[in-house]
Amino acid sequence: MCGRYSLTMEAEDIMEAFLIDEFLAEDWRPRYNIAPSQKVLGAVKANGKRRAGYFNWGLTPKWVKEPNKWKPLINARSESVTEKASFKHLINKRRCILFADGFYEWKRSNQMKQPFRFIRKDHQPFAFAALWDLNEAGGENKPACTILTTSPNEKVEFVHDRMPVILKEEQLSWWLDSDVPFAELQSQLAPFPAEEMDMYQVSGQVNSPKNDDPIILQKI
């Protein structure tokens, strides 16, 4: 599962790193502790351009008539996404990416849970593979998203049994191109190589979404 992550970059750097043509999140600020139900920054391809803007993290499918009785879906298993009614209508036409530069997972030990941060070894940002949908019931008109997950690599496995699907640079264009069938992409939704990642312990301050400042990134 992926339930918390960071994106500590300025808008200009995000645009450059991910080749964004249109940036629609004018109030963007660096985030250190992004949590489900919050606004998250990502991109789609529209009219041949990469357009970045906000999604709500936690997907409610368009066919849900009473969203207030639905638990938003923050993750989708990449191995079985074609079998799930909530996702199978999205896999070809409503793919998106979410920008990140680290994610958090918790290792349980007895009654304690120790948070760890995972980053790329070269400290570069990366993109999660995600799906989005629009549920207009109840007057809502906000796109919502879910992050795809896969089996863990050797580093993440030490902490958790799932990890987010991290796309490599050469995969971004294919993922965002709705002309490329999902069937051609599913096998590529594999664990990011462990040798290209670093991990370290962080403070329990990350446990609360109210804590959203740089101190959370510090190693302990």
PDB file of C-alpha atoms in Angstrom:
ATOM      1  CA  MET A   1       0.000   0.000   0.000  1.00  0.00           C
ATOM      2  CA  CYS A   2       1.002   3.622  -0.363  1.00  0.00           C
ATOM      3  CA  GLY A   3      -0.543   5.894   2.220  1.00  0.00           C
ATOM      4  CA  ARG A   4       1.835   8.822   2.611  1.00  0.00           C
ATOM      5  CA  TYR A   5       4.444  10.582   0.469  1.00  0.00           C
ATOM      6  CA  SER A   6       6.277  13.850  -0.198  1.00  0.00           C
ATOM      7  CA  LEU A   7       6.851  16.311  -3.021  1.00  0.00           C
ATOM      8  CA  THR A   8       9.201  19.046  -1.873  1.00  0.00           C
ATOM      9  CA  MET A   9       9.851  20.751  -5.228  1.00  0.00           C
ATOM     10  CA  GLU A  10       8.875  24.172  -6.494  1.00  0.00           C
ATOM     11  CA  ALA A  11       6.473  24.462  -9.417  1.00  0.00           C
ATOM     12  CA  GLU A  12       9.156  25.483 -11.908  1.00  0.00           C
ATOM     13  CA  ASP A  13      11.285  22.455 -11.052  1.00  0.00           C
ATOM     14  CA  ILE A  14       8.295  20.113 -11.372  1.00  0.00           C
ATOM     15  CA  MET A  15       7.513  21.488 -14.814  1.00  0.00           C
ATOM     16  CA  GLU A  16      11.087  20.978 -15.944  1.00  0.00           C
ATOM     17  CA  ALA A  17      11.491  17.504 -14.458  1.00  0.00           C
ATOM     18  CA  PHE A  18       8.274  16.112 -15.932  1.00  0.00           C
ATOM     19  CA  LEU A  19       8.093  18.141 -19.169  1.00  0.00           C
ATOM     20  CA  ILE A  20       4.834  19.825 -18.176  1.00  0.00           C
ATOM     21  CA  ASP A  21       3.228  22.087 -20.780  1.00  0.00           C
ATOM     22  CA  GLU A  22       0.448  23.554 -18.634  1.00  0.00           C
ATOM     23  CA  PHE A  23       0.623  23.975 -14.851  1.00  0.00           C
ATOM     24  CA  LEU A  24      -2.822  24.667 -13.393  1.00  0.00           C
ATOM     25  CA  ALA A  25      -2.024  24.541  -9.673  1.00  0.00           C
ATOM     26  CA  GLU A  26      -1.159  28.177  -9.035  1.00  0.00           C
ATOM     27  CA  ASP A  27      -1.205  27.820  -5.238  1.00  0.00           C
ATOM     28  CA  TRP A  28       1.224  24.883  -5.190  1.00  0.00           C
ATOM     29  CA  ARG A  29       3.728  24.767  -2.325  1.00  0.00           C
ATOM     30  CA  PRO A  30       6.227  22.048  -1.380  1.00  0.00           C
ATOM     31  CA  ARG A  31       4.671  19.240   0.670  1.00  0.00           C
ATOM     32  CA  TYR A  32       6.423  16.943   3.131  1.00  0.00           C
ATOM     33  CA  ASN A  33       3.608  14.721   4.389  1.00  0.00           C
ATOM     34  CA  ILE A  34       0.896  14.187   1.771  1.00  0.00           C
ATOM     35  CA  ALA A  35      -1.996  12.065   3.036  1.00  0.00           C
ATOM     36  CA  PRO A  36      -5.159  10.452   1.658  1.00  0.00           C
ATOM     37  CA  SER A  37      -8.209  12.731   1.175  1.00  0.00           C
ATOM     38  CA  GLN A  38      -5.908  15.687   0.449  1.00  0.00           C
ATOM     39  CA  LYS A  39      -5.280  17.453  -2.837  1.00  0.00           C
ATOM     40  CA  VAL A  40      -2.383  15.874  -4.707  1.00  0.00           C
ATOM     41  CA  LEU A  41      -0.473  17.131  -7.714  1.00  0.00           C
ATOM     42  CA  GLY A  42      -0.323  15.095 -10.893  1.00  0.00           C
ATOM     43  CA  ALA A  43      -0.690  15.222 -14.654  1.00  0.00           C
ATOM     44  CA  VAL A  44      -2.646  13.859 -17.585  1.00  0.00           C
ATOM     45  CA  LYS A  45      -2.094  14.114 -21.308  1.00  0.00           C
ATOM     46  CA  ALA A  46      -4.757  16.233 -23.021  1.00  0.00           C
ATOM     47  CA  ASN A  47      -4.752  17.511 -26.594  1.00  0.00           C
ATOM     48  CA  GLY A  48      -1.169  16.372 -26.994  1.00  0.00           C
ATOM     49  CA  LYS A  49       0.063  18.292 -23.924  1.00  0.00           C
ATOM     50  CA  ARG A  50       1.007  17.294 -20.407  1.00  0.00           C
ATOM     51  CA  ARG A  51      -1.310  19.202 -18.108  1.00  0.00           C
ATOM     52  CA  ALA A  52      -0.588  19.312 -14.371  1.00  0.00           C
ATOM     53  CA  GLY A  53      -3.192  20.034 -11.719  1.00  0.00           C
ATOM     54  CA  TYR A  54      -4.883  18.734  -8.600  1.00  0.00           C
ATOM     55  CA  PHE A  55      -6.684  15.488  -7.868  1.00  0.00           C
ATOM     56  CA  ASN A  56      -8.323  14.396  -4.646  1.00  0.00           C
ATOM     57  CA  TRP A  57      -6.450  11.373  -3.301  1.00  0.00           C
ATOM     58  CA  GLY A  58      -9.093   8.706  -2.848  1.00  0.00           C
ATOM     59  CA  LEU A  59     -11.149   7.550  -5.808  1.00  0.00           C
ATOM     60  CA  THR A  60     -14.921   7.223  -5.862  1.00  0.00           C
ATOM     61  CA  PRO A  61     -16.030   5.631  -9.164  1.00  0.00           C
ATOM     62  CA  LYS A  62     -18.422   7.601 -11.325  1.00  0.00           C
ATOM     63  CA  TRP A  63     -21.150   4.956 -10.936  1.00  0.00           C
ATOM     64  CA  VAL A  64     -21.392   5.378  -7.137  1.00  0.00           C
ATOM     65  CA  LYS A  65     -24.695   7.151  -6.464  1.00  0.00           C
ATOM     66  CA  GLU A  66     -24.091   7.996  -2.790  1.00  0.00           C
ATOM     67  CA  PRO A  67     -20.437   9.050  -2.437  1.00  0.00           C
ATOM     68  CA  ASN A  68     -20.845   9.895   1.244  1.00  0.00           C
ATOM     69  CA  LYS A  69     -21.409   6.177   1.921  1.00  0.00           C
ATOM     70  CA  TRP A  70     -18.369   5.084  -0.101  1.00  0.00           C
ATOM     71  CA  LYS A  71     -14.861   4.669   1.297  1.00  0.00           C
ATOM     72  CA  PRO A  72     -12.516   6.356  -1.204  1.00  0.00           C
ATOM     73  CA  LEU A  73      -9.954   4.015  -2.747  1.00  0.00           C
ATOM     74  CA  ILE A  74      -6.415   5.302  -2.260  1.00  0.00           C
ATOM     75  CA  ASN A  75      -4.666   2.289  -3.842  1.00  0.00           C
ATOM     76  CA  ALA A  76      -5.309  -0.254  -6.602  1.00  0.00           C
ATOM     77  CA  ARG A  77      -3.394  -3.500  -7.035  1.00  0.00           C
ATOM     78  CA  SER A  78      -1.795  -3.410 -10.486  1.00  0.00           C
ATOM     79  CA  GLU A  79      -1.975  -7.205 -10.828  1.00  0.00           C
ATOM     80  CA  SER A  80      -5.781  -7.336 -10.553  1.00  0.00           C
ATOM     81  CA  VAL A  81      -6.877  -3.877 -11.682  1.00  0.00           C
ATOM     82  CA  THR A  82      -8.471  -5.248 -14.872  1.00  0.00           C
ATOM     83  CA  GLU A  83     -10.794  -7.417 -12.775  1.00  0.00           C
ATOM     84  CA  LYS A  84     -12.175  -4.718 -10.480  1.00  0.00           C
ATOM     85  CA  ALA A  85     -15.350  -2.825 -11.364  1.00  0.00           C
ATOM     86  CA  SER A  86     -13.963   0.321  -9.728  1.00  0.00           C
ATOM     87  CA  PHE A  87     -10.955   0.459 -12.054  1.00  0.00           C
ATOM     88  CA  LYS A  88     -11.355  -1.581 -15.234  1.00  0.00           C
ATOM     89  CA  HIS A  89     -13.196   1.247 -17.061  1.00  0.00           C
ATOM     90  CA  LEU A  90     -10.281   3.611 -16.289  1.00  0.00           C
ATOM     91  CA  ILE A  91      -7.231   1.622 -17.321  1.00  0.00           C
ATOM     92  CA  ASN A  92      -7.214   2.725 -20.959  1.00  0.00           C
ATOM     93  CA  LYS A  93      -8.698   6.221 -20.914  1.00  0.00           C
ATOM     94  CA  ARG A  94      -8.099   7.686 -17.469  1.00  0.00           C
ATOM     95  CA  ARG A  95      -4.474   7.096 -16.596  1.00  0.00           C
ATOM     96  CA  CYS A  96      -2.501   9.798 -14.813  1.00  0.00           C
ATOM     97  CA  ILE A  97       0.747  10.277 -12.916  1.00  0.00           C
ATOM     98  CA  LEU A  98       1.340  11.762  -9.472  1.00  0.00           C
ATOM     99  CA  PHE A  99       4.594  13.587  -8.714  1.00  0.00           C
ATOM    100  CA  ALA A 100       6.693  12.589  -5.706  1.00  0.00           C
ATOM    101  CA  ASP A 101      10.233  12.612  -4.361  1.00  0.00           C
ATOM    102  CA  GLY A 102       9.774  10.144  -1.508  1.00  0.00           C
ATOM    103  CA  PHE A 103       7.227   7.880   0.142  1.00  0.00           C
ATOM    104  CA  TYR A 104       6.742   6.517   3.652  1.00  0.00           C
ATOM    105  CA  GLU A 105       5.975   3.066   5.013  1.00  0.00           C
ATOM    106  CA  TRP A 106       5.748   1.741   8.551  1.00  0.00           C
ATOM    107  CA  LYS A 107       7.453  -1.352   9.965  1.00  0.00           C
ATOM    108  CA  ARG A 108       5.613  -2.997  12.827  1.00  0.00           C
ATOM    109  CA  SER A 109       7.674  -4.294  15.741  1.00  0.00           C
ATOM    110  CA  ASN A 110       5.732  -5.599  18.712  1.00  0.00           C
ATOM    111  CA  GLN A 111       3.337  -2.769  19.525  1.00  0.00           C
ATOM    112  CA  MET A 112       5.417  -0.090  17.801  1.00  0.00           C
ATOM    113  CA  LYS A 113       5.350   1.130  14.202  1.00  0.00           C
ATOM    114  CA  GLN A 114       8.536   2.758  12.905  1.00  0.00           C
ATOM    115  CA  PRO A 115       8.184   4.979   9.813  1.00  0.00           C
ATOM    116  CA  PHE A 116      10.742   4.788   6.999  1.00  0.00           C
ATOM    117  CA  ARG A 117      11.230   7.092   4.036  1.00  0.00           C
ATOM    118  CA  PHE A 118      12.085   5.719   0.590  1.00  0.00           C
ATOM    119  CA  ILE A 119      13.769   7.868  -2.064  1.00  0.00           C
ATOM    120  CA  ARG A 120      15.678   7.424  -5.285  1.00  0.00           C
ATOM    121  CA  LYS A 121      19.386   6.958  -4.709  1.00  0.00           C
ATOM    122  CA  ASP A 122      20.110   9.823  -7.114  1.00  0.00           C
ATOM    123  CA  HIS A 123      17.635  12.054  -5.206  1.00  0.00           C
ATOM    124  CA  GLN A 124      15.628  12.705  -8.355  1.00  0.00           C
ATOM    125  CA  PRO A 125      11.834  13.026  -8.311  1.00  0.00           C
ATOM    126  CA  PHE A 126       9.640  10.269  -9.706  1.00  0.00           C
ATOM    127  CA  ALA A 127       6.071   9.590 -10.781  1.00  0.00           C
ATOM    128  CA  PHE A 128       3.524   7.134  -9.414  1.00  0.00           C
ATOM    129  CA  ALA A 129       1.287   5.339 -11.897  1.00  0.00           C
ATOM    130  CA  ALA A 130      -2.292   6.286 -11.039  1.00  0.00           C
ATOM    131  CA  LEU A 131      -5.868   6.219 -12.311  1.00  0.00           C
ATOM    132  CA  TRP A 132      -8.488   8.938 -12.024  1.00  0.00           C
ATOM    133  CA  ASP A 133     -12.254   9.275 -12.224  1.00  0.00           C
ATOM    134  CA  LEU A 134     -14.932  11.908 -11.821  1.00  0.00           C
ATOM    135  CA  ASN A 135     -17.980  11.307  -9.656  1.00  0.00           C
ATOM    136  CA  GLU A 136     -20.557  14.068 -10.081  1.00  0.00           C
ATOM    137  CA  ALA A 137     -23.154  12.718  -7.670  1.00  0.00           C
ATOM    138  CA  GLY A 138     -24.085  15.206  -4.971  1.00  0.00           C
ATOM    139  CA  GLY A 139     -22.848  18.136  -7.023  1.00  0.00           C
ATOM    140  CA  GLU A 140     -19.170  17.242  -6.788  1.00  0.00           C
ATOM    141  CA  ASN A 141     -17.032  17.918  -9.840  1.00  0.00           C
ATOM    142  CA  LYS A 142     -13.505  17.133  -8.683  1.00  0.00           C
ATOM    143  CA  PRO A 143     -11.258  14.499 -10.278  1.00  0.00           C
ATOM    144  CA  ALA A 144     -10.099  11.894  -7.783  1.00  0.00           C
ATOM    145  CA  CYS A 145      -7.276   9.396  -8.090  1.00  0.00           C
ATOM    146  CA  THR A 146      -5.862   6.138  -6.791  1.00  0.00           C
ATOM    147  CA  ILE A 147      -2.208   5.027  -6.789  1.00  0.00           C
ATOM    148  CA  LEU A 148      -1.307   1.669  -8.322  1.00  0.00           C
ATOM    149  CA  THR A 149       0.721  -0.695  -6.164  1.00  0.00           C
ATOM    150  CA  THR A 150       2.863  -3.733  -6.852  1.00  0.00           C
ATOM    151  CA  SER A 151       4.925  -6.293  -4.950  1.00  0.00           C
ATOM    152  CA  PRO A 152       7.818  -4.797  -2.968  1.00  0.00           C
ATOM    153  CA  ASN A 153      11.455  -4.763  -3.983  1.00  0.00           C
ATOM    154  CA  GLU A 154      14.070  -6.071  -1.559  1.00  0.00           C
ATOM    155  CA  LYS A 155      14.360  -2.758   0.303  1.00  0.00           C
ATOM    156  CA  VAL A 156      10.662  -2.103   0.737  1.00  0.00           C
ATOM    157  CA  GLU A 157      10.036  -5.745   1.614  1.00  0.00           C
ATOM    158  CA  PHE A 158      11.942  -5.181   4.856  1.00  0.00           C
ATOM    159  CA  VAL A 159       9.150  -2.815   5.904  1.00  0.00           C
ATOM    160  CA  HIS A 160       5.987  -3.620   3.941  1.00  0.00           C
ATOM    161  CA  ASP A 161       4.490  -6.181   1.569  1.00  0.00           C
ATOM    162  CA  ARG A 162       3.417  -3.653  -1.107  1.00  0.00           C
ATOM    163  CA  MET A 163       4.920  -0.581  -2.746  1.00  0.00           C
ATOM    164  CA  PRO A 164       3.662   2.083  -5.177  1.00  0.00           C
ATOM    165  CA  VAL A 165       4.285   1.612  -8.885  1.00  0.00           C
ATOM    166  CA  ILE A 166       7.076   4.058  -9.760  1.00  0.00           C
ATOM    167  CA  LEU A 167       7.407   4.760 -13.455  1.00  0.00           C
ATOM    168  CA  LYS A 168      10.794   5.227 -15.068  1.00  0.00           C
ATOM    169  CA  GLU A 169      11.279   8.250 -17.298  1.00  0.00           C
ATOM    170  CA  GLU A 170      10.894   6.279 -20.518  1.00  0.00           C
ATOM    171  CA  GLN A 171       7.574   4.827 -19.296  1.00  0.00           C
ATOM    172  CA  LEU A 172       5.827   8.143 -18.618  1.00  0.00           C
ATOM    173  CA  SER A 173       4.860   8.871 -22.218  1.00  0.00           C
ATOM    174  CA  TRP A 174       3.440   5.385 -22.723  1.00  0.00           C
ATOM    175  CA  TRP A 175       1.448   5.491 -19.499  1.00  0.00           C
ATOM    176  CA  LEU A 176      -0.111   8.862 -20.323  1.00  0.00           C
ATOM    177  CA  ASP A 177      -0.896   7.933 -23.927  1.00  0.00           C
ATOM    178  CA  SER A 178      -4.445   6.556 -24.092  1.00  0.00           C
ATOM    179  CA  ASP A 179      -3.684   5.105 -27.516  1.00  0.00           C
ATOM    180  CA  VAL A 180      -1.399   2.572 -25.839  1.00  0.00           C
ATOM    181  CA  PRO A 181      -3.577  -0.303 -24.514  1.00  0.00           C
ATOM    182  CA  PHE A 182      -3.207  -1.146 -20.850  1.00  0.00           C
ATOM    183  CA  ALA A 183      -2.579  -4.747 -21.845  1.00  0.00           C
ATOM    184  CA  GLU A 184       0.758  -3.629 -23.303  1.00  0.00           C
ATOM    185  CA  LEU A 185       1.717  -1.814 -20.104  1.00  0.00           C
ATOM    186  CA  GLN A 186       0.611  -4.074 -17.278  1.00  0.00           C
ATOM    187  CA  SER A 187       3.720  -6.248 -17.321  1.00  0.00           C
ATOM    188  CA  GLN A 188       5.864  -3.106 -16.867  1.00  0.00           C
ATOM    189  CA  LEU A 189       4.179  -2.157 -13.596  1.00  0.00           C
ATOM    190  CA  ALA A 190       6.953  -3.883 -11.704  1.00  0.00           C
ATOM    191  CA  PRO A 191       8.819  -2.994  -8.507  1.00  0.00           C
ATOM    192  CA  PHE A 192      11.284  -0.132  -8.878  1.00  0.00           C
ATOM    193  CA  PRO A 193      14.831  -1.594  -8.659  1.00  0.00           C
ATOM    194  CA  ALA A 194      16.018  -1.842  -5.061  1.00  0.00           C
ATOM    195  CA  GLU A 195      19.581  -0.923  -6.036  1.00  0.00           C
ATOM    196  CA  GLU A 196      18.305   2.465  -7.243  1.00  0.00           C
ATOM    197  CA  MET A 197      16.605   3.317  -3.943  1.00  0.00           C
ATOM    198  CA  ASP A 198      17.649   4.422  -0.468  1.00  0.00           C
ATOM    199  CA  MET A 199      15.675   4.118   2.758  1.00  0.00           C
ATOM    200  CA  TYR A 200      16.033   5.554   6.238  1.00  0.00           C
ATOM    201  CA  GLN A 201      14.111   5.936   9.477  1.00  0.00           C
ATOM    202  CA  VAL A 202      12.205   9.141  10.139  1.00  0.00           C
ATOM    203  CA  SER A 203      10.454  10.614  13.135  1.00  0.00           C
ATOM    204  CA  GLY A 204       7.011   9.512  14.245  1.00  0.00           C
ATOM    205  CA  GLN A 205       5.904  13.069  13.500  1.00  0.00           C
ATOM    206  CA  VAL A 206       5.010  11.781  10.038  1.00  0.00           C
ATOM    207  CA  ASN A 207       2.207   9.768  11.652  1.00  0.00           C
ATOM    208  CA  SER A 208       0.019  12.872  11.782  1.00  0.00           C
ATOM    209  CA  PRO A 209      -0.935  14.613   8.521  1.00  0.00           C
ATOM    210  CA  LYS A 210      -1.043  17.850  10.517  1.00  0.00           C
ATOM    211  CA  ASN A 211       2.756  17.767  10.575  1.00  0.00           C
ATOM    212  CA  ASP A 212       3.860  18.982   7.149  1.00  0.00           C
ATOM    213  CA  ASP A 213       7.270  20.625   7.360  1.00  0.00           C
ATOM    214  CA  PRO A 214      10.884  19.808   6.407  1.00  0.00           C
ATOM    215  CA  ILE A 215      11.791  18.355   9.794  1.00  0.00           C
ATOM    216  CA  ILE A 216       9.860  15.235   8.838  1.00  0.00           C
ATOM    217  CA  LEU A 217      12.490  14.412   6.191  1.00  0.00           C
ATOM    218  CA  GLN A 218      15.342  14.192   8.683  1.00  0.00           C
ATOM    219  CA  LYS A 219      16.997  10.863   9.382  1.00  0.00           C
ATOM    220  CA  ILE A 220      16.880   9.532  12.934  1.00  0.00           C
TER     221      ILE A 220
END
